mmCIF file of C-alpha atoms and ligand atoms in Angstrom:
data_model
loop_
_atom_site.group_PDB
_atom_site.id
_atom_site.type_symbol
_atom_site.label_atom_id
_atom_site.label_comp_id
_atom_site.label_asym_id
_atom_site.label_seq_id
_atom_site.Cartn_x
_atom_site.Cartn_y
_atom_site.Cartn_z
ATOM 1 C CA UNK A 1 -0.095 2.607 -29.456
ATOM 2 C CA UNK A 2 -1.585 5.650 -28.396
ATOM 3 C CA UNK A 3 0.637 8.578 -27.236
ATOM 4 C CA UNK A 4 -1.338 9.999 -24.029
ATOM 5 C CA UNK A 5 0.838 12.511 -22.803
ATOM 6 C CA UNK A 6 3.919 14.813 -24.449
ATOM 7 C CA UNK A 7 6.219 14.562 -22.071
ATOM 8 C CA UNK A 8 7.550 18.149 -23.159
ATOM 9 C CA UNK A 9 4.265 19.330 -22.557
ATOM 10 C CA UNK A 10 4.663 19.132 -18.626
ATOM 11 C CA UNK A 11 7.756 20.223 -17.480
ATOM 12 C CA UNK A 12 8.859 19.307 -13.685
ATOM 13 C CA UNK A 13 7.175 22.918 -12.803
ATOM 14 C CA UNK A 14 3.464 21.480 -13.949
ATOM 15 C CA UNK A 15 4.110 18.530 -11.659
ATOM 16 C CA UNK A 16 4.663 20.669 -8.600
ATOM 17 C CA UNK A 17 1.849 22.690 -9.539
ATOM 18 C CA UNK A 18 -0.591 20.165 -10.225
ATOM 19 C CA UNK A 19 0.416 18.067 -6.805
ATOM 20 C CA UNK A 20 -1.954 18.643 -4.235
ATOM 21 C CA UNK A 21 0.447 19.721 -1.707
ATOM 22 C CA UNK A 22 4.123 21.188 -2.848
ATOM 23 C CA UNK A 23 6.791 19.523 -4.613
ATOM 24 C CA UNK A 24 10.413 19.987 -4.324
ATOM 25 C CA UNK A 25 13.230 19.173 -6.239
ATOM 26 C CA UNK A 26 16.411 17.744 -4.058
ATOM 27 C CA UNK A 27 19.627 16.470 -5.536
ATOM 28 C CA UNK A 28 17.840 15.088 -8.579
ATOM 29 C CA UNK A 29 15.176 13.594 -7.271
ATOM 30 C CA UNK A 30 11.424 14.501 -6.886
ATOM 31 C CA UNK A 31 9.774 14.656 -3.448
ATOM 32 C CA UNK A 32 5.921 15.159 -3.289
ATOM 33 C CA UNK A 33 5.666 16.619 0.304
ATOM 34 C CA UNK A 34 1.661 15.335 0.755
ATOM 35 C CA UNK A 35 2.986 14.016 4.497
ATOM 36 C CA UNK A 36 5.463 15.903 6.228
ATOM 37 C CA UNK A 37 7.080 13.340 7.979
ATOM 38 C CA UNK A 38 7.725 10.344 5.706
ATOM 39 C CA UNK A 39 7.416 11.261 1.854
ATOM 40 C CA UNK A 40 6.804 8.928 -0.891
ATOM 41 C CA UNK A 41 10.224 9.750 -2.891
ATOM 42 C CA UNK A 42 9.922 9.486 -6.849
ATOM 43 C CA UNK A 43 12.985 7.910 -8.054
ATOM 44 C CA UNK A 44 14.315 10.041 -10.640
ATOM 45 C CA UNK A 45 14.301 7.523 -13.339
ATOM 46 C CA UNK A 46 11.211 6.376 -13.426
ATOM 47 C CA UNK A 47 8.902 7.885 -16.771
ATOM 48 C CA UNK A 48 5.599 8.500 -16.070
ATOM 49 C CA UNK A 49 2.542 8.608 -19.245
ATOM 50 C CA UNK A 50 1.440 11.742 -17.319
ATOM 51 C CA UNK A 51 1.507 13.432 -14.189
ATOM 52 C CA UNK A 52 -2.045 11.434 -12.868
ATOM 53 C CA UNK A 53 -0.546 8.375 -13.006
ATOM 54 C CA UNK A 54 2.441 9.844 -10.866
ATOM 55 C CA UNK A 55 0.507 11.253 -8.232
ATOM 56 C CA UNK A 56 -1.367 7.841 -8.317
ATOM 57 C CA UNK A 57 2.031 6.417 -7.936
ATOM 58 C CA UNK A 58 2.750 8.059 -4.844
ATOM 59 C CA UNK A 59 -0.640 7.362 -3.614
ATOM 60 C CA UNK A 60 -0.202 3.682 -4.337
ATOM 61 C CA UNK A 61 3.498 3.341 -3.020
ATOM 62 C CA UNK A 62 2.036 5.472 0.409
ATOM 63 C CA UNK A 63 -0.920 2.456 0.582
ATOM 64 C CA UNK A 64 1.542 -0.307 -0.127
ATOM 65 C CA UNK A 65 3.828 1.030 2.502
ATOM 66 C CA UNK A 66 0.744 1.177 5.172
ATOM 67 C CA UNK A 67 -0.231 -2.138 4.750
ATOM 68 C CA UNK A 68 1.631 -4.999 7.088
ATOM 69 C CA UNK A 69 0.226 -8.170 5.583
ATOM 70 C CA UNK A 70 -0.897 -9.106 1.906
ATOM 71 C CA UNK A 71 -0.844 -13.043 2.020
ATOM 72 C CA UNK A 72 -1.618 -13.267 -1.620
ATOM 73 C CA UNK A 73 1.049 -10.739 -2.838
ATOM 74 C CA UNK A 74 -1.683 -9.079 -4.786
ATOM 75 C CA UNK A 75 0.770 -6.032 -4.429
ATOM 76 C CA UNK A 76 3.855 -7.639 -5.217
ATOM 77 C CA UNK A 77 3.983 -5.963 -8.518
ATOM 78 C CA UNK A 78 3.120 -2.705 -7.135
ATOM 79 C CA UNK A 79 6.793 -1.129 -8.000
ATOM 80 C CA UNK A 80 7.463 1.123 -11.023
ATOM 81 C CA UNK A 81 5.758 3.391 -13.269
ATOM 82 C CA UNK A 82 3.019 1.382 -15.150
ATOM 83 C CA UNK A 83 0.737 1.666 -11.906
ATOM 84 C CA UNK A 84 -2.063 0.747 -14.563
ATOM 85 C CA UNK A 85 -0.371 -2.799 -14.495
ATOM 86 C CA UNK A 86 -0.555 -3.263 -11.118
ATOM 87 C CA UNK A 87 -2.671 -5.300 -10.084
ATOM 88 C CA UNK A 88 -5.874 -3.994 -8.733
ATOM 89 C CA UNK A 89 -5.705 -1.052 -10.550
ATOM 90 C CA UNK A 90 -7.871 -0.317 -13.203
ATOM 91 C CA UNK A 91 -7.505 2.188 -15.861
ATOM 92 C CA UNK A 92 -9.171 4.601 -18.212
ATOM 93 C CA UNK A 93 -9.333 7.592 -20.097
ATOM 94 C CA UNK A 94 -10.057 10.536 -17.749
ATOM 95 C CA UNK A 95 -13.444 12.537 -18.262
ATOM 96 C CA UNK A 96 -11.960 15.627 -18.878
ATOM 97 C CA UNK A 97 -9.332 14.706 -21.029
ATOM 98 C CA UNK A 98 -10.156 11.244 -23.330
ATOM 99 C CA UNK A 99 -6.125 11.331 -24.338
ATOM 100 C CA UNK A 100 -5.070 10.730 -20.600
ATOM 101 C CA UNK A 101 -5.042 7.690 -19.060
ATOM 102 C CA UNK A 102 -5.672 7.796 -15.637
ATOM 103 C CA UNK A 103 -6.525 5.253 -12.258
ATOM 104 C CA UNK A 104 -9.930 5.110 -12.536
ATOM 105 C CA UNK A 105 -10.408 2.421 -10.064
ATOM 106 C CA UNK A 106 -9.345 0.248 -7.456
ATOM 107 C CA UNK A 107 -10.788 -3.715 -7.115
ATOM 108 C CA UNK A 108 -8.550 -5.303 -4.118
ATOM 109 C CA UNK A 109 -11.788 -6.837 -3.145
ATOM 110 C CA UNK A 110 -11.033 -10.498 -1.254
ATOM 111 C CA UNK A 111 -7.476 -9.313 -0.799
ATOM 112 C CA UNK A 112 -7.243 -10.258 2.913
ATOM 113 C CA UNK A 113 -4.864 -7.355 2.722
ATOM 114 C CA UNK A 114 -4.561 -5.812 6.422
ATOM 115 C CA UNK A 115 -3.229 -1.946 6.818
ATOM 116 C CA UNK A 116 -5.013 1.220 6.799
ATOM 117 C CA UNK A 117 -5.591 3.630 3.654
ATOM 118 C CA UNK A 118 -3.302 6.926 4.021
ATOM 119 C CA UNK A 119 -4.096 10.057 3.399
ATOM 120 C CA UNK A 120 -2.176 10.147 0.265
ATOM 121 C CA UNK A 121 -4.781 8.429 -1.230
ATOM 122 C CA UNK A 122 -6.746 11.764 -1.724
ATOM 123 C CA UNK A 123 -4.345 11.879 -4.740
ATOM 124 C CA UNK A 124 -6.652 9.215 -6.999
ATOM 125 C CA UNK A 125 -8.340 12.479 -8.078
ATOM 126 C CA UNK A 126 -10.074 10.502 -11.072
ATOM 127 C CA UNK A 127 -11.243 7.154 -9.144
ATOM 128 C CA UNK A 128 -14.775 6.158 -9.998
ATOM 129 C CA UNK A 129 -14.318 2.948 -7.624
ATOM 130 C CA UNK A 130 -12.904 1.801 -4.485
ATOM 131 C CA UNK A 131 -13.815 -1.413 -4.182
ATOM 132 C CA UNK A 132 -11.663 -3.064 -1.061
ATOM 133 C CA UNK A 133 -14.552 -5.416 0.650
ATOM 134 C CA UNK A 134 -13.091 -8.744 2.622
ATOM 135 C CA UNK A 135 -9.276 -6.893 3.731
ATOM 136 C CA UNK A 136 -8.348 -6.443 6.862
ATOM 137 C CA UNK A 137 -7.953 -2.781 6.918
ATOM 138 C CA UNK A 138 -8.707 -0.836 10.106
ATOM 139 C CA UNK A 139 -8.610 2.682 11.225
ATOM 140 C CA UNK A 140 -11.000 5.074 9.493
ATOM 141 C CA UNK A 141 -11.054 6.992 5.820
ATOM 142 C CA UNK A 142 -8.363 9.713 5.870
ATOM 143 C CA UNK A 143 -9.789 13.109 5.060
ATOM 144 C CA UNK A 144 -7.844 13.204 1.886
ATOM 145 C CA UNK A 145 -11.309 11.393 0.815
ATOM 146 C CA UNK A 146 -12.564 14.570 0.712
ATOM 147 C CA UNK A 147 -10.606 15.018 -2.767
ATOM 148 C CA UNK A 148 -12.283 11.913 -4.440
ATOM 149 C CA UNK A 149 -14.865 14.181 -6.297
ATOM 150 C CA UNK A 150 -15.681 11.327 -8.887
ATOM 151 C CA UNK A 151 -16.209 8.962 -6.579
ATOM 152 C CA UNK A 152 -19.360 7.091 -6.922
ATOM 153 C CA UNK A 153 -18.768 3.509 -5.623
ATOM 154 C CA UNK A 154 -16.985 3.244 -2.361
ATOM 155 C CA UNK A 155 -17.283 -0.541 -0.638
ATOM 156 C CA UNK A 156 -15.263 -0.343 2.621
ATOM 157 C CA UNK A 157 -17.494 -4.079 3.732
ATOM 158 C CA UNK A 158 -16.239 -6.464 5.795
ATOM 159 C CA UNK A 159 -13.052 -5.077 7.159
ATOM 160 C CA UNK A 160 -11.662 -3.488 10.167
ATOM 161 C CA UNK A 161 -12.725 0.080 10.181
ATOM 162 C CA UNK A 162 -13.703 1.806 13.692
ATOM 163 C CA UNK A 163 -14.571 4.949 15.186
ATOM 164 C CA UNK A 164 -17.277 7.464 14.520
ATOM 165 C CA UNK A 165 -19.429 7.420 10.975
ATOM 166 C CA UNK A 166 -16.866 8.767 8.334
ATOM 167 C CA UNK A 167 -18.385 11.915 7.682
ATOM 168 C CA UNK A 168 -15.933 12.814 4.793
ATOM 169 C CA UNK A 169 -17.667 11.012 2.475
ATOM 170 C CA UNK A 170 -21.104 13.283 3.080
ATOM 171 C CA UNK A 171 -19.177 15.835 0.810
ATOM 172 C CA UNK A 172 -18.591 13.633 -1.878
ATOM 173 C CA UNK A 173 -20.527 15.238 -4.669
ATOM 174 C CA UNK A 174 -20.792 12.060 -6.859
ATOM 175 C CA UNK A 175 -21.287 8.867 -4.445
ATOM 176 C CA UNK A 176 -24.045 7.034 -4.923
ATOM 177 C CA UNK A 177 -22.998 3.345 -4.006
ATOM 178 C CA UNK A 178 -22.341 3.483 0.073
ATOM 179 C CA UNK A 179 -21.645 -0.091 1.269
ATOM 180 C CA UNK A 180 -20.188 -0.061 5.023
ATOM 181 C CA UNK A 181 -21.120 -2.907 6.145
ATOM 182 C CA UNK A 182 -19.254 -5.491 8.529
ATOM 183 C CA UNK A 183 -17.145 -3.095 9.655
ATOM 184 C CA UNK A 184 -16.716 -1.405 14.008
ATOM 185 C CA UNK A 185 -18.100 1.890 12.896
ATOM 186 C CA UNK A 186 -20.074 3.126 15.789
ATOM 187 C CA UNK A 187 -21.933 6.469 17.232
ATOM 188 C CA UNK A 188 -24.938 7.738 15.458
ATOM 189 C CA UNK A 189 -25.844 8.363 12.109
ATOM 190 C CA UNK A 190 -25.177 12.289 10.764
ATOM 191 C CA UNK A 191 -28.683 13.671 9.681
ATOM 192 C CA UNK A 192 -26.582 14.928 5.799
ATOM 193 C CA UNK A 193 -26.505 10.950 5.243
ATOM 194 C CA UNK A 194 -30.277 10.750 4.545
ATOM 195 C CA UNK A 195 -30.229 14.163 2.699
ATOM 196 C CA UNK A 196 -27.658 12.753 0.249
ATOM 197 C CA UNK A 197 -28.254 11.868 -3.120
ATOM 198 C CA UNK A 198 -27.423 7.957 -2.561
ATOM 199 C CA UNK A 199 -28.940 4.832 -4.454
ATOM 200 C CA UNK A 200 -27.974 2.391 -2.145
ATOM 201 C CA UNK A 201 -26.688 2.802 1.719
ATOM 202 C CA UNK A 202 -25.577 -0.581 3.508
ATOM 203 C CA UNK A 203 -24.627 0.265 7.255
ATOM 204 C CA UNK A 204 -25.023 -3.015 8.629
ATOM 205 C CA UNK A 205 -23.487 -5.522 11.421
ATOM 206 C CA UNK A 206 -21.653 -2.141 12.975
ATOM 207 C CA UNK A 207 -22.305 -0.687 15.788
ATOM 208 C CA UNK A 208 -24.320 2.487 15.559
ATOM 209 C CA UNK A 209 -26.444 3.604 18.147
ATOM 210 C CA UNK A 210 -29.195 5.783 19.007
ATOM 211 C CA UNK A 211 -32.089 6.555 17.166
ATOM 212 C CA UNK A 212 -32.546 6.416 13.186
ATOM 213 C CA UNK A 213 -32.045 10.192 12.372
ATOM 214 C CA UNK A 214 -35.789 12.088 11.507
ATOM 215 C CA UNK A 215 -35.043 12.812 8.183
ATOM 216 C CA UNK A 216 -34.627 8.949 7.175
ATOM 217 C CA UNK A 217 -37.259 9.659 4.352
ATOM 218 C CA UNK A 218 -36.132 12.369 3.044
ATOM 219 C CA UNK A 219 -33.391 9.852 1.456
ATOM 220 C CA UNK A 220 -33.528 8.722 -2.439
ATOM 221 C CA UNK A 221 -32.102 5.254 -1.770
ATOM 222 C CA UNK A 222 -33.245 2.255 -3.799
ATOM 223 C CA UNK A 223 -31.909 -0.080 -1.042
ATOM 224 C CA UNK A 224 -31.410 0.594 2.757
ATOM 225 C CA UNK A 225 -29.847 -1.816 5.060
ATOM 226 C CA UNK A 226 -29.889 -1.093 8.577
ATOM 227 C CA UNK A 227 -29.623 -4.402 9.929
ATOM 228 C CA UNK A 228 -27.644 -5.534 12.918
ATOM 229 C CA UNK A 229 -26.510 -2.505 14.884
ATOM 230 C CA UNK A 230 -27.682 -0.927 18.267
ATOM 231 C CA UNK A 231 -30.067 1.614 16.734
ATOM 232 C CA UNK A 232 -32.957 2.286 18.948
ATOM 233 C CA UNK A 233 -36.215 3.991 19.742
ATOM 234 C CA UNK A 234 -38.581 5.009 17.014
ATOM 235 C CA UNK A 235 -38.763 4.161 13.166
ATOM 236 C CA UNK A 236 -39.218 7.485 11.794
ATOM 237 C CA UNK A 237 -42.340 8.762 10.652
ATOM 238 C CA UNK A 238 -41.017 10.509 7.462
ATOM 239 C CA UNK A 239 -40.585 6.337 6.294
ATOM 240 C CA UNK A 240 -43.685 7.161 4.179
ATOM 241 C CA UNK A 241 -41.802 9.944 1.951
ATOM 242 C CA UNK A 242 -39.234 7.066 0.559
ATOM 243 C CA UNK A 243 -42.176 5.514 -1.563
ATOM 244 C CA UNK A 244 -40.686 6.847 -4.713
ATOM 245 C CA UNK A 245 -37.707 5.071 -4.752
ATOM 246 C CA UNK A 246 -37.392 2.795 -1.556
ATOM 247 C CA UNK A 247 -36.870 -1.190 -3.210
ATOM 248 C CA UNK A 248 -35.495 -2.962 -0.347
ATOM 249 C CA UNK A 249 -35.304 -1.918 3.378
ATOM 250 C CA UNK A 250 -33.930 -4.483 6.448
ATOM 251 C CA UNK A 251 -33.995 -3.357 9.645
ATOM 252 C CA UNK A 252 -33.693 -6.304 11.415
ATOM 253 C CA UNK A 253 -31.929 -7.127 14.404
ATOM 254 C CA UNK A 254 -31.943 -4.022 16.292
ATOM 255 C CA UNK A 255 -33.710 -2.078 18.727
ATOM 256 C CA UNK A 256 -36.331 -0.522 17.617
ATOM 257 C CA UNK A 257 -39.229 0.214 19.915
ATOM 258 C CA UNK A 258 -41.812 2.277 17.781
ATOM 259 C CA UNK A 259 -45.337 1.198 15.923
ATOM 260 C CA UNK A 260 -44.736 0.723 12.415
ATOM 261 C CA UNK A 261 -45.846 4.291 10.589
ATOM 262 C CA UNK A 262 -49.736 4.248 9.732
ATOM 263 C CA UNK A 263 -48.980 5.454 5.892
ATOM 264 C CA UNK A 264 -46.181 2.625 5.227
ATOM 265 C CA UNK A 265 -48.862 2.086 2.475
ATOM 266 C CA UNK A 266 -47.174 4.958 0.516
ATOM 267 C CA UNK A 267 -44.039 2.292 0.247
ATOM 268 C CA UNK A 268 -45.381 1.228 -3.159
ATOM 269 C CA UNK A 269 -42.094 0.136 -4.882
ATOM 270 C CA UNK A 270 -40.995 -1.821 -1.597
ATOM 271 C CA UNK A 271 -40.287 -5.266 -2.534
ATOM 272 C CA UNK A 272 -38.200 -6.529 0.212
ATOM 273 C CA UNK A 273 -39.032 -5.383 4.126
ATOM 274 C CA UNK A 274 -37.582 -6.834 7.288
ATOM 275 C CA UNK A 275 -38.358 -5.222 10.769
ATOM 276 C CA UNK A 276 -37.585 -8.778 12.309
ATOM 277 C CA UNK A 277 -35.468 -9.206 15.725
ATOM 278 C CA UNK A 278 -36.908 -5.675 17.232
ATOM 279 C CA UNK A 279 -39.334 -4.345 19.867
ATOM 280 C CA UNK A 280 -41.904 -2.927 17.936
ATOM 281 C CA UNK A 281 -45.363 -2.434 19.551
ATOM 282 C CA UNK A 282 -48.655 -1.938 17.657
ATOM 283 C CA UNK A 283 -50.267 -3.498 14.992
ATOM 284 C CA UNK A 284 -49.421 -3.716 11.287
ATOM 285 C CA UNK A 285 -50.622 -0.871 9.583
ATOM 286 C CA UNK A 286 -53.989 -2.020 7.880
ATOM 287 C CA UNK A 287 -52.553 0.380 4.736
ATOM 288 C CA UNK A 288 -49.642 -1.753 3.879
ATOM 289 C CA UNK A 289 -51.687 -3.754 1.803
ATOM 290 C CA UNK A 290 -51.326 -1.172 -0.630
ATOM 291 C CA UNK A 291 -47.718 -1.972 -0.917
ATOM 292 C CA UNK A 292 -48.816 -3.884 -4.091
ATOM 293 C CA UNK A 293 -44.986 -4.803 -4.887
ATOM 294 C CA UNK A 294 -44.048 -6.354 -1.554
ATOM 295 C CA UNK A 295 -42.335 -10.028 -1.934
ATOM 296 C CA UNK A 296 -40.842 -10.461 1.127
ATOM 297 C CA UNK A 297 -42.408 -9.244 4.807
ATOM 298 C CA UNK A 298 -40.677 -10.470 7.913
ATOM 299 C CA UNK A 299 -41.814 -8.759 11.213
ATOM 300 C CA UNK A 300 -41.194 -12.316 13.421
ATOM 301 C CA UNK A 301 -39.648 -11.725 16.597
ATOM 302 C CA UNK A 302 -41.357 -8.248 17.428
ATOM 303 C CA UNK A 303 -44.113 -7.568 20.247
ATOM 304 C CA UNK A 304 -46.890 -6.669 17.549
ATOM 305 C CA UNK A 305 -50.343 -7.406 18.528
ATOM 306 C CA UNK A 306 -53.922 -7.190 17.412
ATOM 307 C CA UNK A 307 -55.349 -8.822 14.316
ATOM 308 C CA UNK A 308 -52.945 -9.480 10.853
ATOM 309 C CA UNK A 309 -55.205 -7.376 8.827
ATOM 310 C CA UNK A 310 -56.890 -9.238 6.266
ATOM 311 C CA UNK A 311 -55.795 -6.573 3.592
ATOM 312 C CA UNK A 312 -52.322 -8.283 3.081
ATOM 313 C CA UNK A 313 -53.780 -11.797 2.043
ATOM 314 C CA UNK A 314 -54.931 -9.194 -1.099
ATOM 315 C CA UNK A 315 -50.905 -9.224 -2.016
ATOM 316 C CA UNK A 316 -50.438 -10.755 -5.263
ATOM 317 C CA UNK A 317 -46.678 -10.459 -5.391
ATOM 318 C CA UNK A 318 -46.420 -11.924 -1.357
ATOM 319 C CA UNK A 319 -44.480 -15.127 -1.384
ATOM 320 C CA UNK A 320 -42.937 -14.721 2.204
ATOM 321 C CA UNK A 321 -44.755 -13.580 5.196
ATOM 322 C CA UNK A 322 -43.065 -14.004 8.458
ATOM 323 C CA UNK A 323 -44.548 -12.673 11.753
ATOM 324 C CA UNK A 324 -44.155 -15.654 14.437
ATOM 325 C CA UNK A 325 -42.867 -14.763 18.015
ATOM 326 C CA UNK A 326 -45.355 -11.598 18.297
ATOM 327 C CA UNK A 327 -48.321 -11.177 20.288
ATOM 328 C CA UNK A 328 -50.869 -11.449 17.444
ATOM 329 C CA UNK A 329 -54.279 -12.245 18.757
ATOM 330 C CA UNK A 330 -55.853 -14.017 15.006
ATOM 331 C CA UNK A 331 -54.608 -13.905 11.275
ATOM 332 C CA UNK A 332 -56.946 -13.997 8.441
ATOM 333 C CA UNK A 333 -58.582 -17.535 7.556
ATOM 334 C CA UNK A 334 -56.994 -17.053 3.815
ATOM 335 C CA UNK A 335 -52.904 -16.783 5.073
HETATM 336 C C1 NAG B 401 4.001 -14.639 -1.421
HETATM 337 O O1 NAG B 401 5.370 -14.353 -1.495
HETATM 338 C C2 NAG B 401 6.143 -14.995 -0.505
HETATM 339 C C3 NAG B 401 7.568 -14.479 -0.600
HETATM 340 O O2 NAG B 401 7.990 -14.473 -1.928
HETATM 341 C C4 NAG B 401 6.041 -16.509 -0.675
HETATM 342 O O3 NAG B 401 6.772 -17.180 0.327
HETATM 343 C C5 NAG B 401 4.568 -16.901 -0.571
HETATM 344 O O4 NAG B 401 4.423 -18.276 -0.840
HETATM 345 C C6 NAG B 401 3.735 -16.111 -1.558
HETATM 346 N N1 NAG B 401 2.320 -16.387 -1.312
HETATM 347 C C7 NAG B 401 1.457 -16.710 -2.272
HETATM 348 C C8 NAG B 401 0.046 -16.993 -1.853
HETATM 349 O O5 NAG B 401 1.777 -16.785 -3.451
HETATM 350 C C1 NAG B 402 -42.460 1.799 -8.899
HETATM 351 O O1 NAG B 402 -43.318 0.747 -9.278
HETATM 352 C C2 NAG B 402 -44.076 1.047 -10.428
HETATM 353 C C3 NAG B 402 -45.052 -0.096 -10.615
HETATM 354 O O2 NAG B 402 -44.440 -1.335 -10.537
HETATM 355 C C4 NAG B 402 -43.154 1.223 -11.611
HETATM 356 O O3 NAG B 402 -43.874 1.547 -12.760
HETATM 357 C C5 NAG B 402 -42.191 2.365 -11.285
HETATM 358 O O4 NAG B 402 -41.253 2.485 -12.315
HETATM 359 C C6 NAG B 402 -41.473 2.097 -9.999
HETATM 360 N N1 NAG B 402 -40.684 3.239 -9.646
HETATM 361 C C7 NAG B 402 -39.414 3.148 -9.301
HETATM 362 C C8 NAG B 402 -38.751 4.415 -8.971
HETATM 363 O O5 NAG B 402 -38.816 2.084 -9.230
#
């Protein structure tokens, strides 16, 4: 077995140090003071590996005690020190130190769990993944997100969560996995979303409003589902600048009131692209059949008009076109 951590290497004074908020000692036992009302208490006999996997115990016992249902006792053996036993927990050596094992994840995913996360969470310092779609969890992400800087995955889907878009996570240096959906967020969209460096952004069945921020294109995303919410007005015109990247965008079932953007021909990579369930106007953009890659084009249930241009029946890849419910006037002898 390997030895991870010496325990004589970190006395009690490294543990207070290396808490996020202070530590005190009282009558023997060890209080981390991260809430000021209701601290998680260490009880002084439990032996940790290393100080991570303490402050991920108190992180863990402060979730465990926010949470007011768990029909499948998935956290039943979410008591004592071996947090990397719990279940749900996954483990690994941390990056900066391959001798310490630390909680690298969490997978409660299908947990049914229902609670909200506390801010004491912010202590899962080294946590690559939070993965807690399907719970019941409501409320919003506590700010102690904002310590999560190796966070990459977060999947909040299909849950309880409310109020305005969680902005915390727009500082998180290493997210790249953003998966929202199913959820009561609601409000608009901060512009920083589309400026961050994301690979995929799910928002949808939530209830944002208002229009699609300008800067939509600046984003990298592979994938970009927009899909069932209350966003209105225009589809921005910077759409054209996601070519690079942009796989797989739905915006269906919204309402979006726009013409589709004349250079949606630049979407060369776009495989996959819904508009359906809108109120777009126009006609389609005799450029996107330059979108050699597209597989999949719904635009049914729109008010477009005019001609289908004949320039998508030139589509090799295009094995679903749907554009019923419009206003079309003709479509091209060949669909
Ligand atoms: C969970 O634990 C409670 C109390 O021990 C028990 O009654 C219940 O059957 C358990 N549920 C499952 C799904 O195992
Ligand atoms: C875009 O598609 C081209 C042609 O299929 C492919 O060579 C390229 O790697 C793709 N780029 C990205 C970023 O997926």
């Amino acid at each position: 077995m390997r030895i991870y951590y010496q325990p004589t290497l970190l006395s009690f004074t490294t543990v207070v140090l290396l808490s996020i908020s202070a530590a005190v000692a009282r009558g023997g036992s060890r209080q981390l003071l991260y809430t000021r009302d209701d601290p998680i208490t260490i009880p002084p006999y439990l032996i940790f590996e290393n100080v991570r996997l303490e402050r991920a115990y108190v992180a863990l016992q402060a979730w465990k005690r926010a949470m007011i249902s768990d029909p499948w006792n998935l956290t039943a053996n979410w008591f004592g020190s071996r947090v990397c036993d719990y279940n749900g927990i996954v483990c690994s050596s941390s990056l900066d130190d391959p001798l310490v094992k630390t909680v690298s994840g969490i997978d409660l995913n299908h947990g049914d769990i229902a609670g909200h996360l506390p801010e004491e969470l912010g202590l899962l310092t080294d946590i690559a993944l939070f993965h807690v779609n399907s719970n019941r969890f409501c409320g919003t992400l506590p700010v102690g997100f904002s310590q999560l800087s190796l966070l990459f995955e977060l999947d909040l889907s299909n849950n309880r969560f409310a109020g305005k878009f969680p902005e915390v996570v727009i500082g998180l240096p290493k997210l790249k996995y953003l998966d929202l959906r199913y959820n009561e967020f609601e409000g608009k969209l901060p512009e920083s979303l589309f400026d961050k460096d994301l690979d995929a952004l799910f928002l949808n069945s939530n209830r944002f409003v208002n229009k699609i921020p300008v800067n939509m294109g600046n984003s990298p995303v592979s994938v970009l589902v927009l899909a069932s919410n209350r966003f209105e007005g225009c589809i921005p015109t910077s759409f054209g600048k996601m070519g690079k990247t942009l796989n797989e965008i739905i915006l269906m079932d919204n309402g979006l009131q726009s013409c589709l953007p004349n250079d949606m021909g630049l979407l060369q990579n776009v495989t996959v692209l819904d508009v359906s369930y809108n109120w777009l106007v126009g006609e389609l953009p005799k450029s996107m059949g330059q979108m050699e890659n597209l597989e999949v084009l719904n635009v049914e249930r729109n008010m477009l008009s005019g001609l289908i241009p004949e320039e998508l029946c030139s589509l090799e890849k295009l094995r679903e076109f749907k554009y019923g419910s419009n206003y079309f006037t003709g479509e091209p002898a060949t669909l």
